[in-house]
mmCIF file of C-alpha atoms in Angstrom:
data_model
loop_
_atom_site.group_PDB
_atom_site.id
_atom_site.type_symbol
_atom_site.label_atom_id
_atom_site.label_comp_id
_atom_site.label_asym_id
_atom_site.label_seq_id
_atom_site.Cartn_x
_atom_site.Cartn_y
_atom_site.Cartn_z
ATOM 1 C CA UNK Q 202 103.295 71.388 98.398
ATOM 2 C CA UNK Q 203 105.500 72.030 95.389
ATOM 3 C CA UNK Q 204 108.681 74.083 95.555
ATOM 4 C CA UNK Q 205 106.901 76.950 93.765
ATOM 5 C CA UNK Q 206 104.023 76.764 96.278
ATOM 6 C CA UNK Q 207 106.499 76.954 99.151
ATOM 7 C CA UNK Q 208 108.254 79.977 97.602
ATOM 8 C CA UNK Q 209 104.940 81.789 97.148
ATOM 9 C CA UNK Q 210 103.799 80.908 100.672
ATOM 10 C CA UNK Q 211 107.110 82.082 102.159
ATOM 11 C CA UNK Q 212 106.911 85.410 100.297
ATOM 12 C CA UNK Q 213 103.325 85.989 101.473
ATOM 13 C CA UNK Q 214 104.269 85.187 105.068
ATOM 14 C CA UNK Q 215 107.282 87.545 104.891
ATOM 15 C CA UNK Q 216 105.060 90.406 103.655
ATOM 16 C CA UNK Q 217 102.493 89.577 106.369
ATOM 17 C CA UNK Q 218 105.139 89.615 109.111
ATOM 18 C CA UNK Q 219 106.671 92.854 107.829
ATOM 19 C CA UNK Q 220 103.254 94.532 107.944
ATOM 20 C CA UNK Q 221 102.673 93.214 111.483
ATOM 21 C CA UNK Q 222 106.084 94.522 112.632
ATOM 22 C CA UNK Q 223 105.276 97.903 111.116
ATOM 23 C CA UNK Q 224 101.941 97.984 112.955
ATOM 24 C CA UNK Q 225 103.609 97.045 116.248
ATOM 25 C CA UNK Q 226 106.312 99.698 115.806
ATOM 26 C CA UNK Q 227 103.714 102.324 114.930
ATOM 27 C CA UNK Q 228 101.550 101.397 117.939
ATOM 28 C CA UNK Q 229 104.596 101.587 120.228
ATOM 29 C CA UNK Q 230 105.531 105.000 118.866
ATOM 30 C CA UNK Q 231 101.939 106.275 119.215
ATOM 31 C CA UNK Q 232 101.749 105.045 122.807
ATOM 32 C CA UNK Q 233 105.064 106.736 123.655
ATOM 33 C CA UNK Q 234 103.821 110.011 122.176
ATOM 34 C CA UNK Q 235 100.631 109.886 124.259
ATOM 35 C CA UNK Q 236 102.611 108.998 127.394
ATOM 36 C CA UNK Q 237 104.980 111.892 126.669
ATOM 37 C CA UNK Q 238 102.093 114.352 127.023
ATOM 38 C CA UNK Q 239 101.069 112.835 130.358
ATOM 39 C CA UNK Q 240 98.480 110.171 129.549
ATOM 40 C CA UNK Q 241 99.487 106.527 129.859
ATOM 41 C CA UNK Q 242 97.542 104.685 127.200
ATOM 42 C CA UNK Q 243 98.215 102.005 124.582
ATOM 43 C CA UNK Q 244 97.011 103.081 121.156
ATOM 44 C CA UNK Q 245 96.508 101.095 117.962
ATOM 45 C CA UNK Q 246 96.977 102.778 114.595
ATOM 46 C CA UNK Q 247 94.027 103.092 112.254
ATOM 47 C CA UNK Q 248 94.058 100.954 109.154
ATOM 48 C CA UNK Q 249 94.838 104.057 107.104
ATOM 49 C CA UNK Q 250 97.814 104.977 109.332
ATOM 50 C CA UNK Q 251 99.075 101.398 109.240
ATOM 51 C CA UNK Q 252 98.794 101.197 105.451
ATOM 52 C CA UNK Q 253 100.582 104.535 105.059
ATOM 53 C CA UNK Q 254 103.402 103.358 107.345
ATOM 54 C CA UNK Q 255 103.777 100.299 105.072
ATOM 55 C CA UNK Q 256 103.693 102.514 101.948
ATOM 56 C CA UNK Q 257 100.520 100.741 100.818
ATOM 57 C CA UNK Q 258 96.918 101.657 100.214
ATOM 58 C CA UNK Q 259 94.363 100.288 102.671
ATOM 59 C CA UNK Q 260 93.201 97.841 99.990
ATOM 60 C CA UNK Q 261 96.772 96.635 99.395
ATOM 61 C CA UNK Q 262 97.317 96.209 103.139
ATOM 62 C CA UNK Q 263 94.108 94.194 103.445
ATOM 63 C CA UNK Q 264 95.286 92.029 100.535
ATOM 64 C CA UNK Q 265 98.698 91.448 102.185
ATOM 65 C CA UNK Q 266 97.002 90.478 105.440
ATOM 66 C CA UNK Q 267 94.491 88.171 103.747
ATOM 67 C CA UNK Q 268 97.130 86.444 101.610
ATOM 68 C CA UNK Q 269 99.467 86.132 104.600
ATOM 69 C CA UNK Q 270 96.820 84.452 106.725
ATOM 70 C CA UNK Q 271 95.899 82.122 103.850
ATOM 71 C CA UNK Q 272 99.576 81.275 103.346
ATOM 72 C CA UNK Q 273 100.002 80.379 107.019
ATOM 73 C CA UNK Q 274 96.961 78.119 106.815
ATOM 74 C CA UNK Q 275 98.279 76.416 103.653
ATOM 75 C CA UNK Q 276 101.676 75.874 105.243
ATOM 76 C CA UNK Q 277 100.175 74.366 108.379
ATOM 77 C CA UNK Q 278 97.781 72.184 106.388
ATOM 78 C CA UNK Q 279 100.553 71.050 104.047
ATOM 79 C CA UNK Q 280 102.845 70.215 106.930
ATOM 80 C CA UNK Q 281 100.219 68.197 108.800
ATOM 81 C CA UNK Q 282 100.451 65.525 106.111
ATOM 82 C CA UNK Q 283 104.240 65.515 106.295
ATOM 83 C CA UNK Q 284 104.263 65.278 110.080
ATOM 84 C CA UNK Q 285 101.695 62.474 109.995
ATOM 85 C CA UNK Q 286 103.755 60.523 107.445
ATOM 86 C CA UNK Q 287 106.938 60.884 109.523
ATOM 87 C CA UNK Q 288 105.109 59.899 112.718
ATOM 88 C CA UNK Q 289 103.670 56.778 111.066
ATOM 89 C CA UNK Q 290 107.103 55.717 109.818
ATOM 90 C CA UNK Q 291 108.641 56.295 113.221
ATOM 91 C CA UNK Q 292 105.807 54.454 114.965
ATOM 92 C CA UNK Q 293 106.069 51.453 112.612
ATOM 93 C CA UNK Q 294 109.854 51.346 113.180
ATOM 94 C CA UNK Q 295 109.289 51.257 116.948
ATOM 95 C CA UNK Q 296 106.745 48.459 116.671
ATOM 96 C CA UNK Q 297 109.232 46.135 114.961
#
């Protein structure tokens, strides 16, 4: 991965994580509100509610989620090669 690739991947992952934190906070708040009225239940926000809490449209939220998941995959895939290279070097050093 190039430096520019890593910057883009990091930004996508940050947006993805921020959206996930917002969803978790919203779900927690919704569950507390339901419990407050006497029913113990864990609720998940709708996609529309989640997008609104992130100040995004549903389409923008879906794009953030898609790009974030792709970025995580790219980062993992890119790092597999690096980890393999380091492991081979270490292994060859141990053999000698």
